[in-house]
Amino acid sequence: MKIFILLSRFPYPLEKGDKLRAFHQVKELSKNHEIILCTLTDEKVEQSSIDILSKFCSVIEVIKLPKWKVYWNLLFQLLFTDKSLQVAYFYNSSAQKKIDNFILKYQPDHIYCQLIRVAEYVRKSKVKKTLDYMDALARGMERRVEDAPFYLKWFLKTETIRLKRYEHFIFEDFDNHVIISEQDRRLIVNVNNDNVVVVPNGVDYDTYKHKELTKEYDLIFTGNMAYPPNVDSVIYLVNNIMPLVWKEQPNIKLVIVGAQPSSKVLKLKSNRVIVTGWVEDISQYYSKSKIFVAPMQIGTGLQNKLLEAMAMKIPCITSELANNALGANHDEEILIGNSEIDYTHHIIRLMKDVNLQKEIAQKGYQFVKENYTWEGSTSVLENLITSTQ
């Protein structure tokens, strides 16, 4: 089968969740199908990244979105239309013509879109197609409104309304719909959201493999550190949780690992808080850390960071919000915090009990190994695509 995959970003390097998901889905689908990859980008794509994807794709088309056009379009759409800015950012008429021509040229059997950002380009196409919502964007934006500074509240509220409308509007234009978790499926605003199929992420178990290394850090948090839910989480961790932890164990060190740390994250640095920025091999930092802590307060979707940490046999502490998507059992495969006191208790408890660390870590590993593989999750997507003729 010839599958045309349309993405809002080139799926390499793997520093963002959408790129990670797309990369592994392309890799798995290419085992049985011909992949035509078409991606938008507002930044330079390195030839080395294209070479990596070329192993899995018969054709790769990269459409550059000039930044000035992007910002002009955003301003126009904000002031004169009711279109979601998530969609407006990635849409322009010249890209539309190119995508139309690519579809005409390559004659795919199926079109697969990741995120509603690019759905506008193919919603009128007569080719059978599948939309990956990935997560409930509108609900994620709505959660950000609650804690946003006053000068951003109007903007975020407006975008929330537009996203909800567009998530609903675009639904009927696609034959199939998939999403990353059951929690997110329930949050999609459509009376037919029971028809949305859950396709979770997996873990690259060759990369995220347990290694016995000397522990240099007590606690670790990972993720793209420009992403607002991650920024919110580490600020909450350092400013609200760690002072309570340090009262009992003042020498505990936290490492924050991830690309593009914002100015707010960089300000958290101290002799007990290390902020690394981009690292070549994040698995090394997992292996050198005792406990993974992710007190996610906002956002949607399945946290790849939890899957990776559990795959590497690190005991994990997270929020109920994050675990609702994951589905692990509290006090067995994971520890769940609902307050600063909860998180402090879990951290101190694990720091004092190495056997408990190992027990939670082993059960967490078994849980992700049984439930989260790229082969298994992509087979659900593949079956959906191939059954739509």
Short mmCIF file of C-alpha atoms in Angstrom, two decimals:
data_model
loop_
_atom_site.label_atom_id
_atom_site.label_comp_id
_atom_site.label_asym_id
_atom_site.label_seq_id
_atom_site.Cartn_x
_atom_site.Cartn_y
_atom_site.Cartn_z
CA MET A 1 0.00 0.00 0.00
CA LYS A 2 1.20 3.54 -0.80
CA ILE A 3 0.75 5.82 2.23
CA PHE A 4 1.17 9.60 2.03
CA ILE A 5 2.19 10.89 5.47
CA LEU A 6 1.75 14.62 6.13
CA LEU A 7 3.50 16.20 9.14
CA SER A 8 3.82 19.70 10.57
CA ARG A 9 7.52 19.14 11.41
CA PHE A 10 10.34 17.00 10.05
CA PRO A 11 10.45 13.95 12.35
CA TYR A 12 14.11 14.13 13.28
CA PRO A 13 15.89 14.78 15.63
CA LEU A 14 13.55 13.37 18.26
CA GLU A 15 13.44 16.24 20.74
CA LYS A 16 9.66 16.73 20.58
CA GLY A 17 6.80 14.34 21.22
CA ASP A 18 5.12 14.69 17.83
CA LYS A 19 8.41 14.05 16.03
CA LEU A 20 9.13 10.98 18.17
CA ARG A 21 5.68 9.51 17.45
CA ALA A 22 5.88 10.23 13.73
CA PHE A 23 9.40 8.81 13.37
CA HIS A 24 8.54 5.46 14.90
CA GLN A 25 5.24 5.19 13.05
CA VAL A 26 6.99 5.88 9.73
CA LYS A 27 9.63 3.27 10.61
CA GLU A 28 7.06 0.60 11.52
CA LEU A 29 4.68 1.29 8.62
CA SER A 30 7.57 1.15 6.13
CA LYS A 31 8.05 -2.56 6.88
CA ASN A 32 4.93 -3.43 4.89
CA HIS A 33 4.10 -0.28 2.90
CA GLU A 34 5.60 2.35 0.62
CA ILE A 35 5.89 5.64 2.51
CA ILE A 36 5.74 9.05 0.83
CA LEU A 37 6.72 11.56 3.49
CA CYS A 38 5.70 15.19 3.16
CA THR A 39 6.64 17.58 5.95
CA LEU A 40 6.31 21.28 6.57
CA THR A 41 9.07 23.14 8.36
CA ASP A 42 9.85 26.66 9.52
CA GLU A 43 13.50 25.83 10.19
CA LYS A 44 16.40 24.25 8.36
CA VAL A 45 16.29 20.47 7.99
CA GLU A 46 19.76 18.94 8.06
CA GLN A 47 20.70 16.53 5.28
CA SER A 48 21.76 14.01 7.94
CA SER A 49 18.17 13.98 9.25
CA ILE A 50 16.80 13.45 5.74
CA ASP A 51 19.28 10.59 5.23
CA ILE A 52 17.99 8.83 8.37
CA LEU A 53 14.36 9.02 7.19
CA SER A 54 15.35 7.98 3.65
CA LYS A 55 15.87 4.44 4.97
CA PHE A 56 12.12 4.18 5.48
CA CYS A 57 10.63 6.39 2.73
CA SER A 58 10.53 6.07 -1.05
CA VAL A 59 10.00 9.83 -1.37
CA ILE A 60 10.63 12.75 1.01
CA GLU A 61 9.21 16.20 0.24
CA VAL A 62 10.05 19.11 2.56
CA ILE A 63 8.04 22.32 2.26
CA LYS A 64 9.67 25.38 3.80
CA LEU A 65 7.35 27.88 5.50
CA PRO A 66 9.00 31.35 5.46
CA LYS A 67 8.80 32.90 8.92
CA TRP A 68 7.51 36.26 7.64
CA LYS A 69 4.59 34.53 5.89
CA VAL A 70 3.85 32.52 9.02
CA TYR A 71 3.63 35.62 11.24
CA TRP A 72 1.67 37.64 8.68
CA ASN A 73 -0.79 34.79 8.32
CA LEU A 74 -1.14 34.47 12.09
CA LEU A 75 -1.94 38.17 12.46
CA PHE A 76 -4.44 38.11 9.61
CA GLN A 77 -6.20 34.98 10.89
CA LEU A 78 -6.34 36.33 14.46
CA LEU A 79 -7.90 39.63 13.44
CA PHE A 80 -10.12 38.71 10.50
CA THR A 81 -11.11 35.02 10.80
CA ASP A 82 -12.06 32.51 13.48
CA LYS A 83 -9.56 29.86 12.37
CA SER A 84 -7.40 28.19 15.03
CA LEU A 85 -3.93 29.69 15.19
CA GLN A 86 -2.50 26.17 15.51
CA VAL A 87 -3.86 25.63 11.99
CA ALA A 88 -3.10 29.15 10.70
CA TYR A 89 0.56 28.92 11.72
CA PHE A 90 1.18 25.95 9.42
CA TYR A 91 -1.10 26.89 6.52
CA ASN A 92 -0.39 28.88 3.38
CA SER A 93 -1.69 28.74 -0.17
CA SER A 94 1.64 27.96 -1.86
CA ALA A 95 2.13 24.93 0.41
CA GLN A 96 -1.46 23.89 -0.44
CA LYS A 97 -0.63 23.88 -4.18
CA LYS A 98 2.51 21.82 -3.59
CA ILE A 99 0.68 19.24 -1.49
CA ASP A 100 -2.14 19.00 -4.05
CA ASN A 101 0.47 18.41 -6.76
CA PHE A 102 2.30 15.79 -4.68
CA ILE A 103 -0.91 13.83 -4.11
CA LEU A 104 -1.71 14.02 -7.84
CA LYS A 105 1.85 12.98 -8.74
CA TYR A 106 2.28 10.07 -6.31
CA GLN A 107 -1.30 8.77 -6.31
CA PRO A 108 -1.31 7.39 -2.74
CA ASP A 109 -3.80 4.78 -1.55
CA HIS A 110 -4.15 6.50 1.81
CA ILE A 111 -3.28 9.80 3.49
CA TYR A 112 -2.18 9.91 7.12
CA CYS A 113 -2.09 13.32 8.86
CA GLN A 114 -0.48 13.91 12.21
CA LEU A 115 -2.22 16.70 14.16
CA ILE A 116 -5.06 18.98 13.10
CA ARG A 117 -2.37 21.54 12.21
CA VAL A 118 -2.05 19.97 8.76
CA ALA A 119 -5.58 18.60 8.32
CA GLU A 120 -6.68 21.66 6.35
CA TYR A 121 -4.38 20.72 3.47
CA VAL A 122 -6.10 17.41 2.70
CA ARG A 123 -9.59 17.62 4.19
CA LYS A 124 -11.14 17.99 0.72
CA SER A 125 -9.10 15.21 -0.86
CA LYS A 126 -11.06 12.22 -2.19
CA VAL A 127 -8.31 9.83 -1.09
CA LYS A 128 -9.14 7.78 2.00
CA LYS A 129 -7.49 9.38 5.01
CA THR A 130 -6.73 9.09 8.71
CA LEU A 131 -6.23 11.94 11.18
CA ASP A 132 -4.05 11.55 14.24
CA TYR A 133 -5.31 14.07 16.78
CA MET A 134 -2.37 12.87 18.90
CA ASP A 135 -3.80 14.50 22.01
CA ALA A 136 -6.73 16.74 22.95
CA LEU A 137 -5.16 20.07 21.97
CA ALA A 138 -8.15 22.20 22.93
CA ARG A 139 -8.32 20.77 26.43
CA GLY A 140 -4.57 21.18 26.84
CA MET A 141 -4.87 24.84 25.85
CA GLU A 142 -7.79 25.28 28.25
CA ARG A 143 -5.68 23.99 31.14
CA ARG A 144 -2.97 26.50 30.28
CA VAL A 145 -5.48 29.38 30.56
CA GLU A 146 -6.01 28.69 34.26
CA ASP A 147 -2.40 29.46 35.22
CA ALA A 148 -1.52 31.93 32.46
CA PRO A 149 -0.50 35.53 33.26
CA PHE A 150 -3.34 38.03 32.76
CA TYR A 151 -1.91 39.41 29.50
CA LEU A 152 -2.08 35.96 27.86
CA LYS A 153 -5.48 34.84 29.16
CA TRP A 154 -7.54 36.47 26.38
CA PHE A 155 -5.30 35.04 23.69
CA LEU A 156 -5.35 31.51 25.15
CA LYS A 157 -9.10 31.60 25.77
CA THR A 158 -9.67 32.68 22.16
CA GLU A 159 -7.44 29.91 20.85
CA THR A 160 -9.16 27.34 23.10
CA ILE A 161 -12.56 28.23 21.61
CA ARG A 162 -11.17 28.09 18.07
CA LEU A 163 -9.43 24.76 18.67
CA LYS A 164 -12.59 23.18 20.10
CA ARG A 165 -14.56 24.36 17.10
CA TYR A 166 -11.94 23.08 14.64
CA GLU A 167 -11.51 19.69 16.36
CA HIS A 168 -15.22 19.20 15.88
CA PHE A 169 -15.40 20.74 12.39
CA ILE A 170 -12.62 18.61 10.89
CA PHE A 171 -13.93 15.31 12.25
CA GLU A 172 -16.31 14.42 9.39
CA ASP A 173 -13.69 15.09 6.69
CA PHE A 174 -11.64 12.04 7.70
CA ASP A 175 -12.42 8.34 7.41
CA ASN A 176 -10.46 7.36 10.53
CA HIS A 177 -9.38 9.16 13.68
CA VAL A 178 -6.72 8.12 16.19
CA ILE A 179 -5.41 9.56 19.45
CA ILE A 180 -2.70 8.78 21.99
CA SER A 181 -4.73 7.77 25.07
CA GLU A 182 -8.20 6.93 26.33
CA GLN A 183 -8.15 10.05 28.50
CA ASP A 184 -7.56 12.22 25.42
CA ARG A 185 -10.21 10.38 23.40
CA ARG A 186 -12.83 11.36 25.96
CA LEU A 187 -11.74 15.02 25.74
CA ILE A 188 -12.21 15.37 21.96
CA VAL A 189 -15.28 17.53 21.37
CA ASN A 190 -17.44 15.43 19.06
CA VAL A 191 -20.53 13.32 19.58
CA ASN A 192 -18.80 10.54 17.63
CA ASN A 193 -15.62 10.47 19.69
CA ASP A 194 -16.36 6.82 20.54
CA ASN A 195 -15.14 6.17 16.98
CA VAL A 196 -11.70 7.60 17.72
CA VAL A 197 -9.20 4.73 18.04
CA VAL A 198 -6.52 4.85 20.75
CA VAL A 199 -3.02 4.36 19.32
CA PRO A 200 -0.52 4.89 22.17
CA ASN A 201 3.18 5.55 21.86
CA GLY A 202 5.78 2.91 22.43
CA VAL A 203 9.35 2.80 23.67
CA ASP A 204 12.57 2.18 21.75
CA TYR A 205 13.83 -0.54 24.07
CA ASP A 206 17.21 -0.72 22.30
CA THR A 207 17.89 2.92 23.20
CA TYR A 208 16.20 2.99 26.59
CA LYS A 209 17.80 -0.09 28.11
CA HIS A 210 18.70 -0.41 31.79
CA LYS A 211 22.38 0.21 32.48
CA GLU A 212 24.19 -0.06 35.82
CA LEU A 213 26.03 3.25 36.07
CA THR A 214 27.22 5.25 39.08
CA LYS A 215 24.42 7.47 40.32
CA GLU A 216 25.43 11.13 39.99
CA TYR A 217 21.93 12.57 40.48
CA ASP A 218 19.19 11.80 42.95
CA LEU A 219 16.25 13.10 40.90
CA ILE A 220 15.72 13.62 37.18
CA PHE A 221 13.15 15.39 35.00
CA THR A 222 13.33 15.21 31.19
CA GLY A 223 11.53 16.76 28.25
CA ASN A 224 11.59 19.63 25.79
CA MET A 225 12.16 22.53 28.13
CA ALA A 226 10.47 25.14 25.96
CA TYR A 227 7.17 23.24 26.12
CA PRO A 228 4.87 25.11 28.58
CA PRO A 229 3.61 22.03 30.53
CA ASN A 230 7.23 20.96 31.12
CA VAL A 231 8.28 24.47 32.14
CA ASP A 232 5.32 24.66 34.53
CA SER A 233 6.19 21.26 35.97
CA VAL A 234 9.85 21.96 36.75
CA ILE A 235 9.07 25.37 38.24
CA TYR A 236 6.53 23.68 40.51
CA LEU A 237 9.06 20.94 41.34
CA VAL A 238 11.94 23.31 42.20
CA ASN A 239 9.97 26.07 43.92
CA ASN A 240 7.23 24.13 45.73
CA ILE A 241 8.42 20.57 46.26
CA MET A 242 12.21 20.67 46.57
CA PRO A 243 12.32 23.14 49.52
CA LEU A 244 10.32 20.58 51.54
CA VAL A 245 12.59 17.77 50.37
CA TRP A 246 15.74 19.75 51.19
CA LYS A 247 14.52 20.36 54.73
CA GLU A 248 14.91 16.64 55.36
CA GLN A 249 17.70 15.82 52.92
CA PRO A 250 19.60 18.99 51.99
CA ASN A 251 22.13 17.29 49.71
CA ILE A 252 19.65 15.88 47.18
CA LYS A 253 20.50 16.89 43.58
CA LEU A 254 18.02 17.35 40.74
CA VAL A 255 18.99 17.28 37.05
CA ILE A 256 16.69 18.78 34.40
CA VAL A 257 17.51 17.34 30.98
CA GLY A 258 16.07 18.54 27.69
CA ALA A 259 16.44 20.78 24.67
CA GLN A 260 15.69 24.51 24.48
CA PRO A 261 15.44 25.41 28.18
CA SER A 262 13.47 28.64 28.52
CA SER A 263 14.74 31.60 30.52
CA LYS A 264 12.40 30.58 33.35
CA VAL A 265 14.00 27.12 33.46
CA LEU A 266 17.56 28.48 33.29
CA LYS A 267 16.80 30.65 36.33
CA LEU A 268 16.23 27.48 38.37
CA LYS A 269 19.93 26.52 38.19
CA SER A 270 21.81 26.26 41.47
CA ASN A 271 24.40 24.05 43.13
CA ARG A 272 21.58 21.51 43.73
CA VAL A 273 19.70 21.95 40.42
CA ILE A 274 21.49 21.18 37.14
CA VAL A 275 19.98 22.27 33.81
CA THR A 276 21.74 20.55 30.90
CA GLY A 277 19.99 21.76 27.76
CA TRP A 278 20.21 19.46 24.73
CA VAL A 279 22.18 16.24 25.29
CA GLU A 280 23.27 13.69 22.70
CA ASP A 281 22.33 10.61 24.75
CA ILE A 282 19.57 11.19 27.29
CA SER A 283 19.63 7.52 28.32
CA GLN A 284 22.96 8.16 30.06
CA TYR A 285 21.27 10.69 32.35
CA TYR A 286 18.45 8.28 33.15
CA SER A 287 21.03 5.63 34.07
CA LYS A 288 22.90 8.05 36.34
CA SER A 289 19.76 9.04 38.26
CA LYS A 290 17.97 7.32 41.15
CA ILE A 291 14.39 8.60 40.84
CA PHE A 292 12.32 10.15 38.05
CA VAL A 293 9.90 12.94 39.09
CA ALA A 294 7.34 14.51 36.73
CA PRO A 295 4.71 16.54 38.64
CA MET A 296 2.72 17.45 35.50
CA GLN A 297 0.00 19.99 36.29
CA ILE A 298 -1.20 20.94 32.80
CA GLY A 299 -1.13 19.46 29.32
CA THR A 300 -2.61 16.39 27.68
CA GLY A 301 -1.36 13.26 25.99
CA LEU A 302 0.86 10.38 27.05
CA GLN A 303 4.16 11.39 28.65
CA ASN A 304 7.00 9.78 26.69
CA LYS A 305 9.34 10.69 29.53
CA LEU A 306 7.49 8.28 31.84
CA LEU A 307 7.67 5.44 29.31
CA GLU A 308 11.40 6.00 28.84
CA ALA A 309 12.20 6.18 32.56
CA MET A 310 10.15 3.08 33.35
CA ALA A 311 11.78 1.21 30.46
CA MET A 312 15.15 2.01 32.03
CA LYS A 313 14.01 0.65 35.41
CA ILE A 314 13.91 3.94 37.25
CA PRO A 315 11.18 4.35 39.90
CA CYS A 316 8.78 7.09 38.77
CA ILE A 317 6.72 9.68 40.63
CA THR A 318 4.11 11.65 38.69
CA SER A 319 0.72 13.35 38.89
CA GLU A 320 -2.71 11.80 38.61
CA LEU A 321 -3.19 13.83 35.41
CA ALA A 322 -0.18 12.22 33.73
CA ASN A 323 -0.97 8.73 35.01
CA ASN A 324 -4.56 8.89 33.74
CA ALA A 325 -3.10 8.58 30.24
CA LEU A 326 -0.49 5.99 31.27
CA GLY A 327 -2.70 3.71 33.38
CA ALA A 328 -0.11 2.36 35.84
CA ASN A 329 -1.06 1.19 39.33
CA HIS A 330 -0.19 3.53 42.20
CA ASP A 331 2.16 2.14 44.85
CA GLU A 332 3.01 -0.78 42.59
CA GLU A 333 4.31 0.35 39.20
CA ILE A 334 4.40 4.08 39.94
CA LEU A 335 3.88 6.60 42.75
CA ILE A 336 1.27 9.36 42.33
CA GLY A 337 1.36 12.77 43.99
CA ASN A 338 -1.56 15.17 44.39
CA SER A 339 0.21 17.82 46.49
CA GLU A 340 3.63 19.08 47.50
CA ILE A 341 3.36 16.96 50.66
CA ASP A 342 2.63 13.83 48.60
CA TYR A 343 5.59 14.37 46.29
CA THR A 344 7.92 15.10 49.21
CA HIS A 345 6.77 11.95 51.01
CA HIS A 346 7.32 9.79 47.93
CA ILE A 347 10.78 11.22 47.23
CA ILE A 348 12.00 10.85 50.83
CA ARG A 349 10.48 7.39 51.11
CA LEU A 350 12.29 6.17 47.98
CA MET A 351 15.56 7.87 48.92
CA LYS A 352 15.55 6.02 52.26
CA ASP A 353 14.60 2.61 50.83
CA VAL A 354 16.75 1.21 48.01
CA ASN A 355 14.74 -2.02 47.96
CA LEU A 356 11.54 -0.06 47.36
CA GLN A 357 13.29 1.78 44.53
CA LYS A 358 14.13 -1.53 42.89
CA GLU A 359 10.65 -2.97 43.46
CA ILE A 360 8.79 -0.01 41.92
CA ALA A 361 11.33 0.17 39.09
CA GLN A 362 11.00 -3.53 38.19
CA LYS A 363 7.19 -3.48 38.24
CA GLY A 364 7.17 -0.27 36.21
CA TYR A 365 9.45 -1.85 33.63
CA GLN A 366 7.21 -4.91 33.33
CA PHE A 367 4.17 -2.66 32.93
CA VAL A 368 5.55 -0.64 29.99
CA LYS A 369 7.09 -3.72 28.35
CA GLU A 370 3.70 -5.43 28.31
CA ASN A 371 1.66 -2.40 27.23
CA TYR A 372 3.80 0.03 25.24
CA THR A 373 5.71 -1.12 22.14
CA TRP A 374 5.96 0.68 18.81
CA GLU A 375 5.31 -2.57 16.96
CA GLY A 376 2.09 -3.21 18.87
CA SER A 377 0.71 0.32 18.76
CA THR A 378 1.53 0.90 15.08
CA SER A 379 -0.10 -2.41 14.14
CA VAL A 380 -3.39 -0.94 15.41
CA LEU A 381 -2.87 2.08 13.14
CA GLU A 382 -1.84 -0.13 10.22
CA ASN A 383 -4.93 -2.33 10.55
CA LEU A 384 -7.14 0.76 10.59
CA ILE A 385 -5.50 2.17 7.45
CA THR A 386 -5.50 -1.06 5.47
CA SER A 387 -9.14 -1.83 6.32
CA THR A 388 -10.27 1.51 4.85
CA GLN A 389 -10.58 1.01 1.09
#
